[in-house]
CSV table of C-alpha atoms in Angstrom, one decimal:
chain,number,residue,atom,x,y,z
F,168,UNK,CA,18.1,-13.9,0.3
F,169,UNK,CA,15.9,-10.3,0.5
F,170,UNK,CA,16.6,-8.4,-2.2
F,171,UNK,CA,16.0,-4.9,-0.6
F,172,UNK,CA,17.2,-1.6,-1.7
F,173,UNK,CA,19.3,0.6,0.4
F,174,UNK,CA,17.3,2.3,2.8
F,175,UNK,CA,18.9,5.0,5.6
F,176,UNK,CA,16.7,5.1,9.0
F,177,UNK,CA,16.8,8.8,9.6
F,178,UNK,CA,14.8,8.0,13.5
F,179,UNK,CA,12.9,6.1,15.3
F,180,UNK,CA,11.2,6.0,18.5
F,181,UNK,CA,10.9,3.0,20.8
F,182,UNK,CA,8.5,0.7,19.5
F,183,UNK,CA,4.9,0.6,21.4
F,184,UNK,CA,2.4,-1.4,19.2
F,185,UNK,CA,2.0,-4.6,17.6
F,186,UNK,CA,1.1,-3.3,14.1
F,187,UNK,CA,2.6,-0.7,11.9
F,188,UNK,CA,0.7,1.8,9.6
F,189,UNK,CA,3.3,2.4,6.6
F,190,UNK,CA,3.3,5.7,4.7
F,191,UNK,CA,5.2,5.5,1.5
F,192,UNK,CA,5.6,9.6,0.3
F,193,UNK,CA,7.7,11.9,-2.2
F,194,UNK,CA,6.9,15.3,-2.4
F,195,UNK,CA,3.3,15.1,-1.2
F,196,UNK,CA,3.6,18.6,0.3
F,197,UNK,CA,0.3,19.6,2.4
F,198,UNK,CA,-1.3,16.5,1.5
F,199,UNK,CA,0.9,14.5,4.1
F,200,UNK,CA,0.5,16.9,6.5
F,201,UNK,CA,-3.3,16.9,6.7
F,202,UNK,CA,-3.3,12.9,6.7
F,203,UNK,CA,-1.2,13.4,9.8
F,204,UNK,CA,-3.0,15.4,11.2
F,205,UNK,CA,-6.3,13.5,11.0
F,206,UNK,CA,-4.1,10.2,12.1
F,207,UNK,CA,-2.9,12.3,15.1
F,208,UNK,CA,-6.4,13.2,16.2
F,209,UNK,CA,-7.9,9.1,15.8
F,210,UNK,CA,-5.2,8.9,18.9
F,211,UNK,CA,-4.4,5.4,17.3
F,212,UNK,CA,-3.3,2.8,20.0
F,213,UNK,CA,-1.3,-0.1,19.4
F,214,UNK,CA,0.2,1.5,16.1
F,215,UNK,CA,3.2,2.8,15.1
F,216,UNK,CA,3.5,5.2,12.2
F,217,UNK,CA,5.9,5.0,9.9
F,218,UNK,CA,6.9,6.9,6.8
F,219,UNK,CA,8.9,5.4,4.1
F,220,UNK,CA,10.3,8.3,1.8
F,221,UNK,CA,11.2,7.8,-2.2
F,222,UNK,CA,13.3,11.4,-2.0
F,223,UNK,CA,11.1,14.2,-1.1
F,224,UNK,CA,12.9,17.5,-1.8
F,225,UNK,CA,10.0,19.7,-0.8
F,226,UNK,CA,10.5,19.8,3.1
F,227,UNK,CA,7.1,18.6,4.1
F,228,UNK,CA,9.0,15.9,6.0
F,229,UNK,CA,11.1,18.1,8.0
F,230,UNK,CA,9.4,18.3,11.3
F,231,UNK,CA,7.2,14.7,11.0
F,232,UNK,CA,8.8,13.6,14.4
F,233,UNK,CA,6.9,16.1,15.8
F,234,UNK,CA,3.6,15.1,13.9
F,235,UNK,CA,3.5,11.4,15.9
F,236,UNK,CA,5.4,10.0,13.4
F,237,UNK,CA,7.7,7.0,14.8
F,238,UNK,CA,10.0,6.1,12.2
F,239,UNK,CA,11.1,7.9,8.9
F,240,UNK,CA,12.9,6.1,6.8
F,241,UNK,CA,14.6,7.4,3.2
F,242,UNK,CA,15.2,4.8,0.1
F,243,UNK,CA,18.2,5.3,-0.8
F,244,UNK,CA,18.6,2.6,-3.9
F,245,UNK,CA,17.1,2.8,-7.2
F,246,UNK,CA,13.1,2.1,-7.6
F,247,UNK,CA,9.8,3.5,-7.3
F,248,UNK,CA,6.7,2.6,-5.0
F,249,UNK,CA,7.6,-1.2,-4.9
F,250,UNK,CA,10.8,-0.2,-3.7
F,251,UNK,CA,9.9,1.9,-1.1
F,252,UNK,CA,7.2,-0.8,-0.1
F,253,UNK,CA,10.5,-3.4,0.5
F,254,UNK,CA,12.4,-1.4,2.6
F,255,UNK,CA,9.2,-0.5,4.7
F,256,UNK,CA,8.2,-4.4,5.2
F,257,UNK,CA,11.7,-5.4,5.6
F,258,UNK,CA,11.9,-3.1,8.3
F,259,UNK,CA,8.7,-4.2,10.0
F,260,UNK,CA,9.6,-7.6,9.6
F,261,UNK,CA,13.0,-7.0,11.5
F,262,UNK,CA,11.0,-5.0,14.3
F,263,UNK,CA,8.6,-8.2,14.8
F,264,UNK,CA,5.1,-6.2,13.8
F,265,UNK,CA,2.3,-8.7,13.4
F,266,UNK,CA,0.5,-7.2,10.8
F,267,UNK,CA,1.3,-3.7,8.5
F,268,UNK,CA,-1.6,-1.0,7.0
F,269,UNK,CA,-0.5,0.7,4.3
F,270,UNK,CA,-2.0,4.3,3.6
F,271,UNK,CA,-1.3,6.6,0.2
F,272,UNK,CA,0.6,9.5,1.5
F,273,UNK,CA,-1.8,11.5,-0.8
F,274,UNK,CA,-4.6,12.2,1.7
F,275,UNK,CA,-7.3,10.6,-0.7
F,276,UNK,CA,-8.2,7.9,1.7
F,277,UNK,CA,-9.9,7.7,5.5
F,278,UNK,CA,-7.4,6.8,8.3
F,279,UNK,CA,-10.4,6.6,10.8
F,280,UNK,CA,-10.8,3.2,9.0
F,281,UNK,CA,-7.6,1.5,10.2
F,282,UNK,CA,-9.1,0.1,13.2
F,283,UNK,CA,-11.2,-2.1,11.4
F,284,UNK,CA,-8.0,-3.1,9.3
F,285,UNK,CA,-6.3,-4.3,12.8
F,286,UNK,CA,-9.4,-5.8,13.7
F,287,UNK,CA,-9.4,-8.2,10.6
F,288,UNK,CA,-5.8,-9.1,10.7
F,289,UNK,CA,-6.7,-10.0,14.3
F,290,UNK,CA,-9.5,-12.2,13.0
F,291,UNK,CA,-7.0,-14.2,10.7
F,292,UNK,CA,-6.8,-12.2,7.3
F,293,UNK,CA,-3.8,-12.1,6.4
F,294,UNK,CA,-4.8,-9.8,3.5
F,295,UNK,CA,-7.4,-7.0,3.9
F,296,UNK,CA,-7.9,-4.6,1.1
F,297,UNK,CA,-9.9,-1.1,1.0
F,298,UNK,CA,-12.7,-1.0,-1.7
F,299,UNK,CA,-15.0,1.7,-2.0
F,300,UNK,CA,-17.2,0.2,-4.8
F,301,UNK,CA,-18.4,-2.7,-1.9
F,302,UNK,CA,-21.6,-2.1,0.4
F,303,UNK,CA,-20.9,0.7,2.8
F,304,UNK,CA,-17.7,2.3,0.6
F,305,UNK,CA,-17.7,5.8,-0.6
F,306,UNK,CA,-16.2,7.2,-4.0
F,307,UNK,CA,-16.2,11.0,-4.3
F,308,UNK,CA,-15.3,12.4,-7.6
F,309,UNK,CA,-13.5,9.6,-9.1
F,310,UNK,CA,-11.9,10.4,-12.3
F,311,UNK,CA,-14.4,8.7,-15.1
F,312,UNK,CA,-11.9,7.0,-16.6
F,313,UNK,CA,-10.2,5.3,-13.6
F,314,UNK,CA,-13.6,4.0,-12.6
F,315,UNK,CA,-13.9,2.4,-15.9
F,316,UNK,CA,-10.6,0.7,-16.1
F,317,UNK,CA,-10.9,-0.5,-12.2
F,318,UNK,CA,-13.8,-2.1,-13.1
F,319,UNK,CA,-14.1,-2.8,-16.5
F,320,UNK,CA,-10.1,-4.1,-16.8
F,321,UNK,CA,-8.3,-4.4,-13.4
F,322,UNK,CA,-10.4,-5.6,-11.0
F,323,UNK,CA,-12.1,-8.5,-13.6
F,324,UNK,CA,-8.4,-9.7,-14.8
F,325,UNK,CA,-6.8,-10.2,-11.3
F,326,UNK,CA,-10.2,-11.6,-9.9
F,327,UNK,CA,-9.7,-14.3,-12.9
F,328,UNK,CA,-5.9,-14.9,-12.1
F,329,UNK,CA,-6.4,-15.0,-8.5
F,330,UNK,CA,-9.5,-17.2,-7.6
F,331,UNK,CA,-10.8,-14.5,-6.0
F,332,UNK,CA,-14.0,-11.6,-6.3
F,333,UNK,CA,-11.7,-8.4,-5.8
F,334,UNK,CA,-13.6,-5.1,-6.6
F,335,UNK,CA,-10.9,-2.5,-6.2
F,336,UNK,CA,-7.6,-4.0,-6.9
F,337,UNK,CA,-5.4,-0.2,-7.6
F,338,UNK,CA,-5.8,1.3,-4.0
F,339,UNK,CA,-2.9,1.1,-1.9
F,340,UNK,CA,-5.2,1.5,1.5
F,341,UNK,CA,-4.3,-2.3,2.6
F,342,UNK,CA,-3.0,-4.6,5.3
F,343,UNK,CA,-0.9,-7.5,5.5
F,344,UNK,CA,-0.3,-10.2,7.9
F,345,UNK,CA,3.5,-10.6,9.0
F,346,UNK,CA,3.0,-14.8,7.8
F,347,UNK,CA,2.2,-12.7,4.1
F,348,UNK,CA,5.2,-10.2,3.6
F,349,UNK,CA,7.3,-12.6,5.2
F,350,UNK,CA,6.1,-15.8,3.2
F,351,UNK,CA,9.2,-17.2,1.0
F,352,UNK,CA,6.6,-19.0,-1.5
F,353,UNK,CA,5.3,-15.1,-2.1
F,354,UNK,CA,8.7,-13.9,-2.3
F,355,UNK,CA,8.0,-10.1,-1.9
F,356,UNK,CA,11.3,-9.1,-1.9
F,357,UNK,CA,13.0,-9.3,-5.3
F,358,UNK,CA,14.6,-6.6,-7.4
F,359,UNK,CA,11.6,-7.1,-10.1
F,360,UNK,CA,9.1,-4.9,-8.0
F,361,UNK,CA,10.3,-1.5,-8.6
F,362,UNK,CA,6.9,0.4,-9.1
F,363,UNK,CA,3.2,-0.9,-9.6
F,364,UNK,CA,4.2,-4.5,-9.4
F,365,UNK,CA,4.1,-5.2,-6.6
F,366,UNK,CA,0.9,-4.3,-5.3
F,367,UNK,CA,-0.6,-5.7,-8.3
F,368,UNK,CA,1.3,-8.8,-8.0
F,369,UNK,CA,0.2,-9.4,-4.0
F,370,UNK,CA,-3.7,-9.6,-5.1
F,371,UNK,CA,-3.3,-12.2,-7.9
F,372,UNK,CA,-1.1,-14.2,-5.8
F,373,UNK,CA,-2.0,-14.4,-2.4
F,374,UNK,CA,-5.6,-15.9,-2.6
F,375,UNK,CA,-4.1,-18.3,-5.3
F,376,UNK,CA,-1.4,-19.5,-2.6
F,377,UNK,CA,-4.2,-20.2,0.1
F,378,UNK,CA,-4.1,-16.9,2.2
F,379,UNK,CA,-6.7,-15.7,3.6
F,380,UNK,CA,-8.6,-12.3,1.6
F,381,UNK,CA,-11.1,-10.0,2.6
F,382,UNK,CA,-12.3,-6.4,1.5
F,383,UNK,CA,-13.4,-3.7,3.7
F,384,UNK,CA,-15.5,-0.9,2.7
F,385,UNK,CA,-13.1,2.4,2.3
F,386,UNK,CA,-13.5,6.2,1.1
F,387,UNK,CA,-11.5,7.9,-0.7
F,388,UNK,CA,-11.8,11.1,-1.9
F,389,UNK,CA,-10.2,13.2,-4.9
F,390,UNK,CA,-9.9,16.5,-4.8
F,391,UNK,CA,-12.9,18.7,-6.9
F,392,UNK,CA,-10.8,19.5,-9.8
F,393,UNK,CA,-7.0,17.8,-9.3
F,394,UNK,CA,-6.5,14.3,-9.4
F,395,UNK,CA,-3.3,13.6,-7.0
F,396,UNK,CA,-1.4,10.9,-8.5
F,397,UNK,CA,2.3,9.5,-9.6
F,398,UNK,CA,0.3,8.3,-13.4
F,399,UNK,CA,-0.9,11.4,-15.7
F,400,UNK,CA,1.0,10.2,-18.8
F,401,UNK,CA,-0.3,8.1,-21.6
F,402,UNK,CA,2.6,6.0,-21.2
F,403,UNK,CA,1.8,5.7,-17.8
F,404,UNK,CA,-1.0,4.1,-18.0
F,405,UNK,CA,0.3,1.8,-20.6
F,406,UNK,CA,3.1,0.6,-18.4
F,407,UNK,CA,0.5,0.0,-15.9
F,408,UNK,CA,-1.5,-2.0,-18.0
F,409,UNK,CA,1.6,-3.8,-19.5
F,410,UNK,CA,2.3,-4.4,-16.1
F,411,UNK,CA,-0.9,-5.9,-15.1
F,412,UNK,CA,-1.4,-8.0,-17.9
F,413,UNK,CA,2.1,-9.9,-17.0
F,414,UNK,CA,1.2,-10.1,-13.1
F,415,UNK,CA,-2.2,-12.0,-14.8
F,416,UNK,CA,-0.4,-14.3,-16.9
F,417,UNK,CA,1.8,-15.1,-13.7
F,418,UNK,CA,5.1,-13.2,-14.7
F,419,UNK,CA,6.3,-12.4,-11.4
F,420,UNK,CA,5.1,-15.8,-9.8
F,421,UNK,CA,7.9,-17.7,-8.1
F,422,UNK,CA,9.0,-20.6,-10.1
């Protein structure tokens, strides 16, 4: 049984491609605009675009069906990111995509870059994961801090939990295959992923469970001087660390 929030489809077009590139947003303002606008002028083929909203109340989403988005959907239950994540993948599950990108909806990351995405979940991967700390990734003005604890904590403990060399494990610039989202032994869709856990949880688990990984070299990009993010408390970052350390010692695993 899929434990999904409620989510309310406020339109959608008819679908024309094979994959879908998932947006989750709330309140991104400009910032969702511009990464629109860049996705509009890749003229993306075999992709439908679709925003999953956590209850903006800034009106940058007012006129996205005019910006080629195809679907806006609004959560409407309780929960964060991993919330808004479920109601997106249950959704592309129930329209038969084959594979799903997800893409911050905070304009730090390089949509030209989701071709090669498609191109690996047509290979086989059924995970592919953005890294711009591999050969041919970019990193432009990183906060020092976040660099250290990607590499020095996050990356190292879910590479040890999950089997697997992972270099930048906190970007949400990632694809899955429809066999991963919909796989009942991963069991995505439980109440327990509300914010971070989820995309934490996915990269401990899925090597460990025999799919197949890969990284792809990314950009992203933070603003000179602003650092556009959801986490800019101290306790913040200590739920995130709390959370990571129980995806490591296999908290959320199914039992």
């Amino acid at each position: 049984m899929r434990e999904v929030p409620k989510y309310e489809i406020v339109f959608e077009k008819p679908k024309k491609g094979d994959y879908a590139v998932v947006i989750p947003v709330i309140n991104e303002g400009n910032r969702i605009l511009s990464l629109l606008s860049k996705l509009a002028e890749l003229r993306l083929t075999d992709v439908d675009l679709i925003i999953v909203d956590g209850g903006s109340t800034d009106g940058s989403l007012d006129e996205v069906s005019e910006r080629g988005v195809d679907t806006l959907i609004v959560k409407l239950g309780r929960g964060k990111l991993g919330a808004q994540l479920r109601c997106a993948y249950d959704y592309c599950l129930k329209r038969g995509y084959k594979g799903v990108i997800t893409i911050d909806g905070n304009n730090k990351d390089d949509p030209s870059e989701i071709p090669l995405f498609i191109t690996k979940l047509k290979e086989g991967y059924d995970f592919v994961q953005a890294s711009r700390f591999i050969q041919g990734g970019k990193e432009v003005n990183t906060p020092i801090l976040r660099k250290i604890a990607i590499k020095l904590i996050h990356a190292p403990l879910l590479s040890y939990s999950s089997n697997f060399h992972w270099t930048d494990t906190t970007q949400g610039f990632r694809a899955y295959s429809r066999n991963l989202i919909g796989s009942q032994k991963i069991n995505i869709f439980r109440d327990i992923f509300q914010n971070y856990e989820l995309l934490f949880y996915l990269s401990h688990i899925s090597p460990r469970l025999g799919f197949k990984c890969v990284e792809v070299p990314s950009t992203r990009t933070y603003p000179r001087g602003e650092v556009p993010t959801k986490i800019s408390s101290l306790k913040g970052n200590l739920q995130i660390l709390l959370t990571l350390m129980k995806v490591v010692m296999g908290g959320y695993d199914t039992k």
